[in-house]
Amino acid sequence: MVYLDDLLVHDDFAKAVNSLGRAFLQEAGLGPVDQLGVVTANAETASRRLEQKGLQAFFIAGGPVEMWTENGKDRDFKGRIGVSTYQGKELELLEPGEGSNFYRQALDPQGRMTVHHLGFMVPDVDAASEKLTEAGCPLWVRGRIASKPVRVEFAYMDAKEQCGFVIEFMNISIFGKQIKTPHGLYNLLARMQKKMRTRSWELNKG
């Protein structure tokens, strides 16, 4: 297991993140890492802990996903995440959720924030998934989050044997146009939540 605190002690956090699974990622033509996915029992509590360490506040949201197909079987999954950035890397806090043990199996009994996946923005999630499947990393979860006008397509690949982590491919679009989320956006949204005294927003399917 790798824990977020182990990476935060490095002066160059981005370099430490990019070193994770480097040999395999280079072989697979992936890198640098866009997102670090971290499992925690409670996104709000974890966000407060990280803010005390000097990180920016996390935008927190949750609700049912539009699609969650795990090992070929459709499931009803509901979860909550917190998103921020640090040294140019997107940080995603993931609660265990309901409807699957996918995140829960990485939950640390001592309350440490566990690195779950390495994420990459790609133009075509399915094409990237097929390529990595050919490299011996099967598709674990294929999903979609939709909250008009935002749509997030994602796929989790089982690369634990090859590099020790799950690999995620992501594609975010607004009104059908692919975007790369500006790093300052999540902090802006987090500040809005705090001002509104609503620390978590519910995202509806649509």
Coordinates of C-alpha atoms in Angstrom, one line a residue:
M1 CA 0.0 0.0 0.0
V2 CA 1.1 3.6 -0.7
Y3 CA -0.4 6.3 1.5
L4 CA -1.0 10.0 0.5
D5 CA 1.0 11.2 3.5
D6 CA 4.0 9.3 2.2
L7 CA 3.9 11.4 -1.0
L8 CA 3.2 14.7 0.7
V9 CA 6.5 14.6 2.6
H10 CA 8.3 15.1 -0.7
D11 CA 9.1 18.7 -1.6
D12 CA 8.4 17.8 -5.2
F13 CA 5.0 16.1 -4.9
A14 CA 4.4 15.9 -8.6
K15 CA 7.7 14.1 -9.1
A16 CA 6.8 11.6 -6.4
V17 CA 3.4 10.9 -8.0
N18 CA 5.0 10.4 -11.5
S19 CA 7.4 7.9 -10.0
L20 CA 4.6 5.5 -9.1
G21 CA 4.5 2.5 -11.4
R22 CA 6.9 4.4 -13.7
A23 CA 8.5 1.4 -15.5
F24 CA 5.1 0.0 -16.6
L25 CA 3.6 3.3 -17.4
Q26 CA 6.5 4.1 -19.7
E27 CA 6.2 0.7 -21.4
A28 CA 2.5 1.3 -21.9
G29 CA 3.0 4.8 -23.3
L30 CA 1.3 6.5 -20.4
G31 CA 2.4 9.5 -18.4
P32 CA 2.7 11.8 -16.7
V33 CA -0.1 11.1 -14.2
D34 CA -3.0 13.5 -14.3
Q35 CA -4.9 12.4 -11.3
L36 CA -4.1 10.6 -8.0
G37 CA -7.1 8.7 -6.7
V38 CA -7.2 8.3 -2.9
V39 CA -9.6 6.2 -0.8
T40 CA -10.8 7.6 2.5
A41 CA -13.6 6.9 4.9
N42 CA -15.0 10.5 4.7
A43 CA -14.1 13.1 2.1
E44 CA -15.0 16.1 4.3
T45 CA -12.9 14.9 7.2
A46 CA -10.0 14.1 4.8
S47 CA -10.3 17.5 3.2
R48 CA -10.0 19.3 6.5
R49 CA -6.9 17.3 7.4
L50 CA -5.3 18.2 4.1
E51 CA -6.2 21.8 4.4
Q52 CA -4.4 21.9 7.7
K53 CA -1.3 20.6 5.8
G54 CA -1.6 23.6 3.4
L55 CA -3.5 22.1 0.5
Q56 CA -6.4 23.9 -1.1
A57 CA -10.0 23.1 -0.2
F58 CA -11.7 20.2 -2.0
F59 CA -14.9 20.5 -4.0
I60 CA -17.1 17.7 -2.6
A61 CA -20.0 16.1 -4.5
G62 CA -21.9 12.8 -4.5
G63 CA -24.8 10.9 -5.8
P64 CA -25.7 7.9 -8.0
V65 CA -23.6 7.4 -11.2
E66 CA -25.4 7.0 -14.5
M67 CA -23.5 3.8 -15.3
W68 CA -21.3 1.4 -13.4
T69 CA -20.4 -1.9 -15.1
E70 CA -18.1 -3.9 -12.9
N71 CA -16.5 -7.1 -14.4
G72 CA -19.2 -7.1 -17.0
K73 CA -22.1 -6.8 -14.6
D74 CA -24.2 -3.6 -14.3
R75 CA -24.6 -2.3 -10.7
D76 CA -26.3 0.6 -9.0
F77 CA -23.5 2.6 -7.5
K78 CA -23.7 5.7 -5.3
G79 CA -20.6 7.5 -4.0
R80 CA -19.1 10.8 -3.0
I81 CA -15.8 12.4 -4.0
G82 CA -13.7 15.4 -3.2
V83 CA -11.5 17.0 -5.8
S84 CA -8.7 19.6 -5.6
T85 CA -5.2 20.1 -7.1
Y86 CA -1.7 20.2 -5.6
Q87 CA 1.5 21.0 -7.5
G88 CA -0.3 20.5 -10.8
K89 CA -1.8 17.1 -9.9
E90 CA -5.5 16.5 -9.5
L91 CA -6.3 14.9 -6.2
E92 CA -9.5 12.9 -5.9
L93 CA -10.8 11.7 -2.5
L94 CA -13.0 8.7 -2.8
E95 CA -15.4 7.4 -0.2
P96 CA -16.2 3.6 -0.2
G97 CA -19.7 4.3 -1.6
E98 CA -22.7 1.9 -1.9
G99 CA -23.3 -0.9 -4.4
S100 CA -19.8 -2.1 -4.8
N101 CA -16.7 -3.0 -2.8
F102 CA -14.4 -1.5 -5.5
Y103 CA -13.2 1.4 -3.4
R104 CA -13.9 -0.1 0.0
Q105 CA -11.3 -2.9 -0.4
A106 CA -8.6 -0.1 -0.4
L107 CA -10.0 1.5 2.8
D108 CA -7.3 1.6 5.5
P109 CA -8.5 0.4 9.0
Q110 CA -6.1 2.9 10.6
G111 CA -7.7 5.8 8.8
R112 CA -4.8 6.6 6.4
M113 CA -5.6 7.9 2.9
T114 CA -4.7 5.1 0.5
V115 CA -3.6 5.6 -3.1
H116 CA -6.1 3.7 -5.1
H117 CA -5.5 4.7 -8.7
L118 CA -3.4 6.6 -11.2
G119 CA -5.6 8.6 -13.6
F120 CA -5.0 9.8 -17.2
M121 CA -7.1 12.1 -19.3
V122 CA -7.6 10.6 -22.8
P123 CA -9.6 11.5 -25.9
D124 CA -11.3 8.1 -26.1
V125 CA -11.8 6.0 -22.9
D126 CA -12.8 2.8 -24.7
A127 CA -9.9 3.0 -27.2
A128 CA -7.4 3.5 -24.3
S129 CA -9.0 0.7 -22.4
E130 CA -8.7 -1.7 -25.3
K131 CA -5.1 -0.9 -25.7
L132 CA -4.2 -1.5 -22.1
T133 CA -6.3 -4.7 -22.1
E134 CA -4.0 -6.0 -24.9
A135 CA -1.1 -5.2 -22.5
G136 CA -2.5 -7.6 -19.9
C137 CA -4.6 -5.2 -17.8
P138 CA -8.3 -6.2 -18.0
L139 CA -11.1 -3.7 -17.8
W140 CA -12.5 -3.7 -14.2
V141 CA -15.1 -1.0 -14.2
R142 CA -16.6 1.1 -17.0
G143 CA -18.7 4.0 -15.8
R144 CA -20.3 7.3 -16.5
I145 CA -21.2 10.3 -14.4
A146 CA -23.8 12.7 -15.9
S147 CA -25.0 15.9 -14.4
K148 CA -26.1 18.3 -17.1
P149 CA -24.2 19.8 -18.9
V150 CA -21.2 17.8 -17.5
R151 CA -20.5 14.3 -18.6
V152 CA -17.6 12.1 -17.3
E153 CA -16.7 8.9 -19.0
F154 CA -14.3 6.7 -17.1
A155 CA -12.7 3.2 -17.0
Y156 CA -10.7 1.5 -14.3
M157 CA -8.2 -1.0 -15.5
D158 CA -6.7 -3.7 -13.2
A159 CA -3.0 -3.1 -13.5
K160 CA -2.1 -4.1 -9.9
E161 CA 0.0 -7.0 -11.0
Q162 CA 2.0 -4.8 -13.5
C163 CA 2.5 -1.7 -11.4
G164 CA 0.7 -2.1 -8.1
F165 CA -2.2 0.3 -8.9
V166 CA -5.5 0.6 -10.7
I167 CA -5.2 2.7 -13.8
E168 CA -8.1 5.1 -14.7
F169 CA -8.9 6.6 -18.0
M170 CA -11.1 9.7 -18.0
N171 CA -12.8 12.0 -20.4
I172 CA -14.7 15.1 -19.3
S173 CA -17.1 17.0 -21.6
I174 CA -19.4 20.0 -21.3
F175 CA -22.2 20.3 -23.8
G176 CA -20.5 17.4 -25.7
K177 CA -17.1 19.2 -26.0
Q178 CA -14.1 17.6 -24.3
I179 CA -12.4 19.8 -21.8
K180 CA -9.5 19.6 -19.3
T181 CA -10.7 21.1 -16.1
P182 CA -8.8 24.3 -15.1
H183 CA -6.9 23.6 -11.9
G184 CA -8.4 26.6 -10.1
L185 CA -12.0 25.6 -10.7
Y186 CA -12.2 23.0 -7.9
N187 CA -10.9 25.5 -5.4
L188 CA -13.4 28.1 -6.6
L189 CA -16.2 25.6 -6.2
A190 CA -15.0 24.6 -2.8
R191 CA -15.0 28.3 -1.7
M192 CA -18.5 28.6 -3.0
Q193 CA -19.6 25.6 -0.9
K194 CA -18.1 27.0 2.2
K195 CA -19.7 30.4 1.7
M196 CA -23.0 28.7 1.1
R197 CA -22.4 26.5 4.2
T198 CA -23.2 23.4 2.1
R199 CA -20.0 21.4 2.1
S200 CA -21.3 18.7 -0.3
W201 CA -23.5 18.9 -3.4
E202 CA -25.7 16.2 -4.7
L203 CA -25.3 15.5 -8.3
N204 CA -28.3 14.1 -10.2
K205 CA -28.2 11.7 -13.1
G206 CA -29.1 13.3 -16.4

